[in-house]
PDB file of C-alpha atoms in Angstrom:
ATOM      1  CA  UNK A   8      -2.331  15.214 -27.522  1.00 69.00           C
ATOM      2  CA  UNK A   9       0.020  17.038 -25.192  1.00 87.00           C
ATOM      3  CA  UNK A  10       2.114  15.062 -22.742  1.00 92.00           C
ATOM      4  CA  UNK A  11       1.976  15.703 -19.009  1.00 93.00           C
ATOM      5  CA  UNK A  12       4.374  15.389 -16.117  1.00 95.00           C
ATOM      6  CA  UNK A  13       3.488  13.603 -12.886  1.00 97.00           C
ATOM      7  CA  UNK A  14       4.797  11.845  -9.818  1.00 98.00           C
ATOM      8  CA  UNK A  15       3.913   8.218  -9.296  1.00 98.00           C
ATOM      9  CA  UNK A  16       4.245   5.160  -7.067  1.00 98.00           C
ATOM     10  CA  UNK A  17       4.567   1.780  -8.764  1.00 98.00           C
ATOM     11  CA  UNK A  18       1.939  -0.756  -7.656  1.00 97.00           C
ATOM     12  CA  UNK A  19       2.261  -3.617 -10.139  1.00 96.00           C
ATOM     13  CA  UNK A  20       3.585  -4.552 -13.575  1.00 96.00           C
ATOM     14  CA  UNK A  21       2.753  -7.277 -16.076  1.00 95.00           C
ATOM     15  CA  UNK A  22       4.536  -8.332 -19.226  1.00 92.00           C
ATOM     16  CA  UNK A  23       3.037  -7.047 -22.479  1.00 89.00           C
ATOM     17  CA  UNK A  24       4.388  -8.518 -25.680  1.00 84.00           C
ATOM     18  CA  UNK A  25       8.077  -9.288 -26.096  1.00 85.00           C
ATOM     19  CA  UNK A  26       9.609  -6.025 -24.943  1.00 85.00           C
ATOM     20  CA  UNK A  27       6.965  -4.014 -23.092  1.00 89.00           C
ATOM     21  CA  UNK A  28       5.232  -3.818 -19.732  1.00 92.00           C
ATOM     22  CA  UNK A  29       1.949  -2.536 -18.445  1.00 94.00           C
ATOM     23  CA  UNK A  30       2.633  -0.570 -15.261  1.00 96.00           C
ATOM     24  CA  UNK A  31      -0.085   0.188 -12.733  1.00 97.00           C
ATOM     25  CA  UNK A  32       0.889   3.424 -11.031  1.00 97.00           C
ATOM     26  CA  UNK A  33      -0.695   5.579  -8.350  1.00 98.00           C
ATOM     27  CA  UNK A  34      -0.159   9.145  -9.553  1.00 97.00           C
ATOM     28  CA  UNK A  35      -0.537  12.541  -7.958  1.00 97.00           C
ATOM     29  CA  UNK A  36      -2.384  14.009 -10.946  1.00 94.00           C
ATOM     30  CA  UNK A  37      -4.593  11.208 -12.306  1.00 92.00           C
ATOM     31  CA  UNK A  38      -5.173   8.768  -9.444  1.00 95.00           C
ATOM     32  CA  UNK A  39      -4.425   5.181 -10.427  1.00 96.00           C
ATOM     33  CA  UNK A  40      -3.436   4.829 -14.059  1.00 95.00           C
ATOM     34  CA  UNK A  41      -2.282   2.034 -16.361  1.00 94.00           C
ATOM     35  CA  UNK A  42       0.704   2.795 -18.572  1.00 94.00           C
ATOM     36  CA  UNK A  43       2.266   1.038 -21.509  1.00 91.00           C
ATOM     37  CA  UNK A  44       6.032   1.057 -21.112  1.00 91.00           C
ATOM     38  CA  UNK A  45       7.772   0.146 -24.352  1.00 85.00           C
ATOM     39  CA  UNK A  46      11.341  -0.922 -24.902  1.00 78.00           C
ATOM     40  CA  UNK A  47      11.793  -2.492 -21.480  1.00 78.00           C
ATOM     41  CA  UNK A  48      13.445  -5.606 -22.874  1.00 64.00           C
ATOM     42  CA  UNK A  49      15.359  -6.372 -26.010  1.00 54.00           C
ATOM     43  CA  UNK A  50      18.525  -5.269 -27.680  1.00 47.00           C
ATOM     44  CA  UNK A  51      17.207  -1.879 -28.772  1.00 48.00           C
ATOM     45  CA  UNK A  52      15.944  -0.793 -25.346  1.00 46.00           C
ATOM     46  CA  UNK A  53      17.434   2.429 -24.031  1.00 51.00           C
ATOM     47  CA  UNK A  54      18.427   2.355 -20.390  1.00 59.00           C
ATOM     48  CA  UNK A  55      16.786  -0.025 -17.994  1.00 75.00           C
ATOM     49  CA  UNK A  56      13.219   1.165 -17.492  1.00 80.00           C
ATOM     50  CA  UNK A  57      12.225  -2.134 -15.929  1.00 83.00           C
ATOM     51  CA  UNK A  58      14.613  -1.541 -13.026  1.00 90.00           C
ATOM     52  CA  UNK A  59      12.733   1.666 -12.186  1.00 93.00           C
ATOM     53  CA  UNK A  60       9.341  -0.049 -12.125  1.00 95.00           C
ATOM     54  CA  UNK A  61       9.708  -2.053  -8.930  1.00 95.00           C
ATOM     55  CA  UNK A  62       6.874  -2.128  -6.372  1.00 96.00           C
ATOM     56  CA  UNK A  63       6.592   1.110  -4.386  1.00 98.00           C
ATOM     57  CA  UNK A  64       9.392   2.874  -6.254  1.00 98.00           C
ATOM     58  CA  UNK A  65       8.815   6.644  -6.335  1.00 98.00           C
ATOM     59  CA  UNK A  66       8.905   8.116  -9.827  1.00 97.00           C
ATOM     60  CA  UNK A  67       8.800  11.287 -11.833  1.00 97.00           C
ATOM     61  CA  UNK A  68       7.673  10.714 -15.396  1.00 95.00           C
ATOM     62  CA  UNK A  69       6.209  12.112 -18.575  1.00 94.00           C
ATOM     63  CA  UNK A  70       2.924  10.567 -19.657  1.00 93.00           C
ATOM     64  CA  UNK A  71       1.559  10.576 -23.189  1.00 92.00           C
ATOM     65  CA  UNK A  72      -2.240  10.226 -23.494  1.00 90.00           C
ATOM     66  CA  UNK A  73      -3.564   7.675 -25.974  1.00 83.00           C
ATOM     67  CA  UNK A  74      -6.679   8.175 -28.110  1.00 77.00           C
ATOM     68  CA  UNK A  75      -6.836   4.534 -29.139  1.00 75.00           C
ATOM     69  CA  UNK A  76      -6.599   2.691 -25.813  1.00 72.00           C
ATOM     70  CA  UNK A  77      -7.234   3.098 -22.109  1.00 78.00           C
ATOM     71  CA  UNK A  78      -3.501   3.055 -21.448  1.00 88.00           C
ATOM     72  CA  UNK A  79      -1.314   6.127 -21.617  1.00 91.00           C
ATOM     73  CA  UNK A  80       2.350   5.684 -22.471  1.00 91.00           C
ATOM     74  CA  UNK A  81       5.344   6.399 -20.275  1.00 89.00           C
ATOM     75  CA  UNK A  82       8.059   8.346 -22.045  1.00 84.00           C
ATOM     76  CA  UNK A  83      10.618   9.718 -19.610  1.00 88.00           C
ATOM     77  CA  UNK A  84      11.010   7.976 -16.245  1.00 93.00           C
ATOM     78  CA  UNK A  85      13.305   8.680 -13.327  1.00 95.00           C
ATOM     79  CA  UNK A  86      13.339   8.097  -9.601  1.00 96.00           C
ATOM     80  CA  UNK A  87      12.047  11.079  -7.648  1.00 97.00           C
ATOM     81  CA  UNK A  88      13.356   9.689  -4.349  1.00 95.00           C
ATOM     82  CA  UNK A  89      15.882   6.856  -4.716  1.00 95.00           C
ATOM     83  CA  UNK A  90      15.283   4.242  -2.028  1.00 97.00           C
ATOM     84  CA  UNK A  91      18.402   3.414  -0.060  1.00 96.00           C
ATOM     85  CA  UNK A  92      17.299   0.341   1.878  1.00 97.00           C
ATOM     86  CA  UNK A  93      14.005  -1.155   0.656  1.00 97.00           C
ATOM     87  CA  UNK A  94      15.538  -2.859  -2.409  1.00 96.00           C
ATOM     88  CA  UNK A  95      18.311  -4.458  -0.332  1.00 96.00           C
ATOM     89  CA  UNK A  96      16.636  -5.287   3.008  1.00 97.00           C
ATOM     90  CA  UNK A  97      14.487  -8.420   2.796  1.00 96.00           C
ATOM     91  CA  UNK A  98      12.255  -7.236   5.646  1.00 96.00           C
ATOM     92  CA  UNK A  99      11.555  -3.880   4.048  1.00 97.00           C
ATOM     93  CA  UNK A 100      11.206  -5.257   0.520  1.00 97.00           C
ATOM     94  CA  UNK A 101       8.705  -7.864   1.761  1.00 96.00           C
ATOM     95  CA  UNK A 102       6.612  -5.173   3.444  1.00 97.00           C
ATOM     96  CA  UNK A 103       6.775  -2.968   0.344  1.00 97.00           C
ATOM     97  CA  UNK A 104       5.488  -5.880  -1.772  1.00 96.00           C
ATOM     98  CA  UNK A 105       2.586  -6.283   0.634  1.00 96.00           C
ATOM     99  CA  UNK A 106       1.826  -2.545   0.565  1.00 97.00           C
ATOM    100  CA  UNK A 107       1.924  -2.493  -3.223  1.00 97.00           C
ATOM    101  CA  UNK A 108      -0.381  -5.485  -3.547  1.00 95.00           C
ATOM    102  CA  UNK A 109      -2.912  -4.094  -1.085  1.00 95.00           C
ATOM    103  CA  UNK A 110      -2.985  -0.755  -2.897  1.00 96.00           C
ATOM    104  CA  UNK A 111      -3.150  -2.440  -6.309  1.00 95.00           C
ATOM    105  CA  UNK A 112      -6.189  -4.435  -5.223  1.00 92.00           C
ATOM    106  CA  UNK A 113      -7.997  -1.622  -3.423  1.00 93.00           C
ATOM    107  CA  UNK A 114      -7.276   1.641  -5.238  1.00 94.00           C
ATOM    108  CA  UNK A 115      -9.262   2.002  -8.458  1.00 91.00           C
ATOM    109  CA  UNK A 116     -10.075   5.710  -8.641  1.00 92.00           C
ATOM    110  CA  UNK A 117      -8.757   7.640 -11.631  1.00 90.00           C
ATOM    111  CA  UNK A 118      -9.211  11.033 -10.000  1.00 93.00           C
ATOM    112  CA  UNK A 119      -6.373  12.705  -8.108  1.00 94.00           C
ATOM    113  CA  UNK A 120      -6.361  12.161  -4.354  1.00 96.00           C
ATOM    114  CA  UNK A 121      -3.584  14.270  -2.903  1.00 96.00           C
ATOM    115  CA  UNK A 122      -4.003  13.162   0.735  1.00 97.00           C
ATOM    116  CA  UNK A 123      -3.858   9.468  -0.218  1.00 97.00           C
ATOM    117  CA  UNK A 124      -0.901   9.957  -2.550  1.00 98.00           C
ATOM    118  CA  UNK A 125       0.956  11.964   0.094  1.00 98.00           C
ATOM    119  CA  UNK A 126       0.291   9.337   2.753  1.00 98.00           C
ATOM    120  CA  UNK A 127       1.544   6.477   0.579  1.00 98.00           C
ATOM    121  CA  UNK A 128       4.614   8.394  -0.536  1.00 98.00           C
ATOM    122  CA  UNK A 129       5.481   9.428   3.028  1.00 98.00           C
ATOM    123  CA  UNK A 130       4.954   5.826   4.182  1.00 98.00           C
ATOM    124  CA  UNK A 131       7.430   4.501   1.617  1.00 98.00           C
ATOM    125  CA  UNK A 132      10.040   7.037   2.689  1.00 98.00           C
ATOM    126  CA  UNK A 133       9.420   6.281   6.377  1.00 98.00           C
ATOM    127  CA  UNK A 134       9.832   2.547   5.793  1.00 98.00           C
ATOM    128  CA  UNK A 135      13.006   3.091   3.807  1.00 98.00           C
ATOM    129  CA  UNK A 136      14.576   5.188   6.562  1.00 97.00           C
ATOM    130  CA  UNK A 137      13.377   3.435   9.701  1.00 97.00           C
ATOM    131  CA  UNK A 138      15.731   1.391  11.847  1.00 96.00           C
ATOM    132  CA  UNK A 139      13.424   0.107  14.602  1.00 96.00           C
ATOM    133  CA  UNK A 140       9.898  -1.274  14.515  1.00 97.00           C
ATOM    134  CA  UNK A 141      10.131  -2.568  10.949  1.00 97.00           C
ATOM    135  CA  UNK A 142       8.222  -5.746  11.831  1.00 97.00           C
ATOM    136  CA  UNK A 143       5.209  -3.657  12.887  1.00 97.00           C
ATOM    137  CA  UNK A 144       5.155  -1.332   9.910  1.00 98.00           C
ATOM    138  CA  UNK A 145       2.654  -3.232   7.731  1.00 97.00           C
ATOM    139  CA  UNK A 146       0.185  -3.331  10.631  1.00 98.00           C
ATOM    140  CA  UNK A 147       0.474   0.407  11.137  1.00 98.00           C
ATOM    141  CA  UNK A 148       0.136   1.004   7.401  1.00 98.00           C
ATOM    142  CA  UNK A 149      -3.169  -0.892   7.181  1.00 97.00           C
ATOM    143  CA  UNK A 150      -4.628   0.969  10.152  1.00 98.00           C
ATOM    144  CA  UNK A 151      -3.677   4.363   8.758  1.00 98.00           C
ATOM    145  CA  UNK A 152      -4.743   3.441   5.223  1.00 97.00           C
ATOM    146  CA  UNK A 153      -8.289   2.747   6.419  1.00 97.00           C
ATOM    147  CA  UNK A 154      -8.706   6.485   7.012  1.00 97.00           C
ATOM    148  CA  UNK A 155      -8.229   7.171   3.288  1.00 96.00           C
ATOM    149  CA  UNK A 156     -10.566   4.358   2.256  1.00 94.00           C
ATOM    150  CA  UNK A 157     -13.501   5.568   4.329  1.00 93.00           C
ATOM    151  CA  UNK A 158     -13.702   3.114   7.228  1.00 94.00           C
ATOM    152  CA  UNK A 159     -11.320   4.396   9.876  1.00 96.00           C
ATOM    153  CA  UNK A 160     -12.618   3.631  13.404  1.00 96.00           C
ATOM    154  CA  UNK A 161     -15.358   6.113  14.260  1.00 94.00           C
ATOM    155  CA  UNK A 162     -14.645   6.580  17.966  1.00 95.00           C
ATOM    156  CA  UNK A 163     -12.003   6.212  20.649  1.00 95.00           C
ATOM    157  CA  UNK A 164     -11.139   3.006  22.418  1.00 97.00           C
ATOM    158  CA  UNK A 165     -12.010   2.406  26.062  1.00 95.00           C
ATOM    159  CA  UNK A 166     -10.406  -0.259  28.209  1.00 96.00           C
ATOM    160  CA  UNK A 167     -11.915  -3.699  27.654  1.00 96.00           C
ATOM    161  CA  UNK A 168     -13.816  -2.687  24.513  1.00 98.00           C
ATOM    162  CA  UNK A 169     -14.258  -4.738  21.355  1.00 98.00           C
ATOM    163  CA  UNK A 170     -13.989  -3.312  17.862  1.00 98.00           C
ATOM    164  CA  UNK A 171     -17.225  -3.877  15.935  1.00 97.00           C
ATOM    165  CA  UNK A 172     -16.255  -4.630  12.327  1.00 96.00           C
ATOM    166  CA  UNK A 173     -19.725  -4.028  10.926  1.00 95.00           C
ATOM    167  CA  UNK A 174     -20.213  -0.677  12.665  1.00 95.00           C
ATOM    168  CA  UNK A 175     -16.582   0.425  12.439  1.00 96.00           C
ATOM    169  CA  UNK A 176     -16.472   1.515  16.064  1.00 97.00           C
ATOM    170  CA  UNK A 177     -15.374   0.387  19.508  1.00 98.00           C
ATOM    171  CA  UNK A 178     -18.189  -1.040  21.624  1.00 98.00           C
ATOM    172  CA  UNK A 179     -18.460  -2.009  25.276  1.00 96.00           C
ATOM    173  CA  UNK A 180     -20.739  -5.006  24.626  1.00 96.00           C
ATOM    174  CA  UNK A 181     -19.799  -7.838  22.294  1.00 97.00           C
ATOM    175  CA  UNK A 182     -22.083  -7.479  19.220  1.00 96.00           C
ATOM    176  CA  UNK A 183     -24.774 -10.076  18.492  1.00 96.00           C
ATOM    177  CA  UNK A 184     -23.527 -10.509  14.921  1.00 95.00           C
ATOM    178  CA  UNK A 185     -20.111 -11.565  16.326  1.00 94.00           C
ATOM    179  CA  UNK A 186     -18.179  -9.590  13.722  1.00 96.00           C
ATOM    180  CA  UNK A 187     -15.659  -8.055  16.049  1.00 97.00           C
ATOM    181  CA  UNK A 188     -11.982  -7.960  16.888  1.00 98.00           C
ATOM    182  CA  UNK A 189     -11.127  -9.578  20.186  1.00 97.00           C
ATOM    183  CA  UNK A 190     -10.110  -7.338  23.064  1.00 97.00           C
ATOM    184  CA  UNK A 191      -6.377  -7.734  22.496  1.00 97.00           C
ATOM    185  CA  UNK A 192      -6.597  -6.837  18.812  1.00 98.00           C
ATOM    186  CA  UNK A 193      -9.002  -3.995  19.580  1.00 98.00           C
ATOM    187  CA  UNK A 194      -6.508  -2.524  22.028  1.00 98.00           C
ATOM    188  CA  UNK A 195      -3.676  -2.890  19.508  1.00 98.00           C
ATOM    189  CA  UNK A 196      -5.815  -1.208  16.839  1.00 98.00           C
ATOM    190  CA  UNK A 197      -6.332   1.742  19.170  1.00 98.00           C
ATOM    191  CA  UNK A 198      -2.594   1.912  19.872  1.00 98.00           C
ATOM    192  CA  UNK A 199      -1.678   1.912  16.179  1.00 98.00           C
ATOM    193  CA  UNK A 200      -4.236   4.646  15.513  1.00 97.00           C
ATOM    194  CA  UNK A 201      -2.258   7.043  17.697  1.00 96.00           C
ATOM    195  CA  UNK A 202       1.278   5.802  17.033  1.00 97.00           C
ATOM    196  CA  UNK A 203       3.619   7.523  14.592  1.00 97.00           C
ATOM    197  CA  UNK A 204       5.695   5.396  12.232  1.00 97.00           C
ATOM    198  CA  UNK A 205       8.825   6.597  14.031  1.00 96.00           C
ATOM    199  CA  UNK A 206       7.472   5.178  17.302  1.00 97.00           C
ATOM    200  CA  UNK A 207       6.802   1.622  16.093  1.00 98.00           C
ATOM    201  CA  UNK A 208       9.974   0.361  17.733  1.00 96.00           C
ATOM    202  CA  UNK A 209       8.352   0.900  21.129  1.00 96.00           C
ATOM    203  CA  UNK A 210       5.728  -1.797  20.403  1.00 96.00           C
ATOM    204  CA  UNK A 211       6.966  -5.189  21.558  1.00 94.00           C
ATOM    205  CA  UNK A 212       4.772  -7.705  19.743  1.00 96.00           C
ATOM    206  CA  UNK A 213       5.209 -11.459  19.488  1.00 95.00           C
ATOM    207  CA  UNK A 214       5.143 -13.072  16.072  1.00 95.00           C
ATOM    208  CA  UNK A 215       1.764 -14.682  16.869  1.00 95.00           C
ATOM    209  CA  UNK A 216       0.325 -11.307  17.896  1.00 96.00           C
ATOM    210  CA  UNK A 217       1.328  -9.722  14.613  1.00 96.00           C
ATOM    211  CA  UNK A 218      -0.088 -12.602  12.596  1.00 94.00           C
ATOM    212  CA  UNK A 219      -3.373 -12.587  14.507  1.00 96.00           C
ATOM    213  CA  UNK A 220      -3.794  -8.825  14.216  1.00 97.00           C
ATOM    214  CA  UNK A 221      -2.960  -8.853  10.502  1.00 95.00           C
ATOM    215  CA  UNK A 222      -5.566 -11.547   9.915  1.00 94.00           C
ATOM    216  CA  UNK A 223      -8.118  -9.505  11.879  1.00 95.00           C
ATOM    217  CA  UNK A 224      -7.378  -6.331   9.919  1.00 95.00           C
ATOM    218  CA  UNK A 225      -7.657  -8.107   6.579  1.00 92.00           C
ATOM    219  CA  UNK A 226     -11.005  -9.458   7.751  1.00 93.00           C
ATOM    220  CA  UNK A 227     -12.054  -5.900   8.579  1.00 95.00           C
ATOM    221  CA  UNK A 228     -10.873  -4.620   5.189  1.00 94.00           C
ATOM    222  CA  UNK A 229     -12.584  -7.544   3.465  1.00 92.00           C
ATOM    223  CA  UNK A 230     -15.894  -6.724   5.105  1.00 93.00           C
ATOM    224  CA  UNK A 231     -15.837  -3.337   3.404  1.00 91.00           C
ATOM    225  CA  UNK A 232     -13.822  -4.099   0.267  1.00 89.00           C
ATOM    226  CA  UNK A 233     -13.869  -7.678  -0.973  1.00 81.00           C
ATOM    227  CA  UNK A 234     -11.017  -6.956  -3.402  1.00 74.00           C
ATOM    228  CA  UNK A 235      -8.587  -7.535  -0.533  1.00 77.00           C
ATOM    229  CA  UNK A 236      -9.171 -11.297  -0.679  1.00 68.00           C
ATOM    230  CA  UNK A 237      -6.320 -13.609  -1.655  1.00 74.00           C
ATOM    231  CA  UNK A 238      -3.375 -11.311  -1.036  1.00 83.00           C
ATOM    232  CA  UNK A 239      -0.529 -13.321  -2.523  1.00 81.00           C
ATOM    233  CA  UNK A 240       2.265 -11.662  -0.535  1.00 87.00           C
ATOM    234  CA  UNK A 241       0.830 -12.834   2.806  1.00 84.00           C
ATOM    235  CA  UNK A 242       2.743 -16.129   2.639  1.00 83.00           C
ATOM    236  CA  UNK A 243       6.114 -14.385   2.301  1.00 85.00           C
ATOM    237  CA  UNK A 244       5.149 -11.847   4.938  1.00 86.00           C
ATOM    238  CA  UNK A 245       4.329 -14.672   7.355  1.00 84.00           C
ATOM    239  CA  UNK A 246       7.690 -16.301   6.759  1.00 86.00           C
ATOM    240  CA  UNK A 247       9.621 -13.129   7.525  1.00 89.00           C
ATOM    241  CA  UNK A 248       7.559 -11.789  10.412  1.00 86.00           C
TER     242      UNK A 248
END
């Protein structure tokens, strides 16, 4: 079968045998795909493919379809946009781990989704380049990601409103089912809906506010997509921010 060229964003890797990895990659041409990457470890490996397969790294690669398994193979790999700061800044690398884990758990489609791929790629580049507002970036990312997953808030916020998790909209009366963000988190949700990544430095949030809002957003995501449960990177995220 003929090989194909694609762009990808690394979500997760696991060891496979003595010298190979399985890489879970969000691609621009095939949605999420699983790839067998051979020769990552061992004396005969060429280059250092493993170093290119870090969470949220942006790749260009050649994929080789497989008739015998559900995994294609990665042949040629290179960075399409080398990251200057994420690998070396503990704050940015922690957020990128969180982003990768969330996407790994939630994105399953194997069809191309250009808007989603473009959003994730642009988000990685924005995080890598930003100087202010880094501590708020993961909150903004979750809010914006909800638009690509089908449960972005359905209406605009009004002062004093609650956000109804079940209905996915802002409401003026606290819902009987009690599945709602409190007023402070509802207001912050509305703010993050209309804030650009470059403007996150203008949001002055206390550590407790960020933690409470993150917990509320994961509850909202979990209501719609239970795969978000047990995000392992939350502990590290809480220690940093």
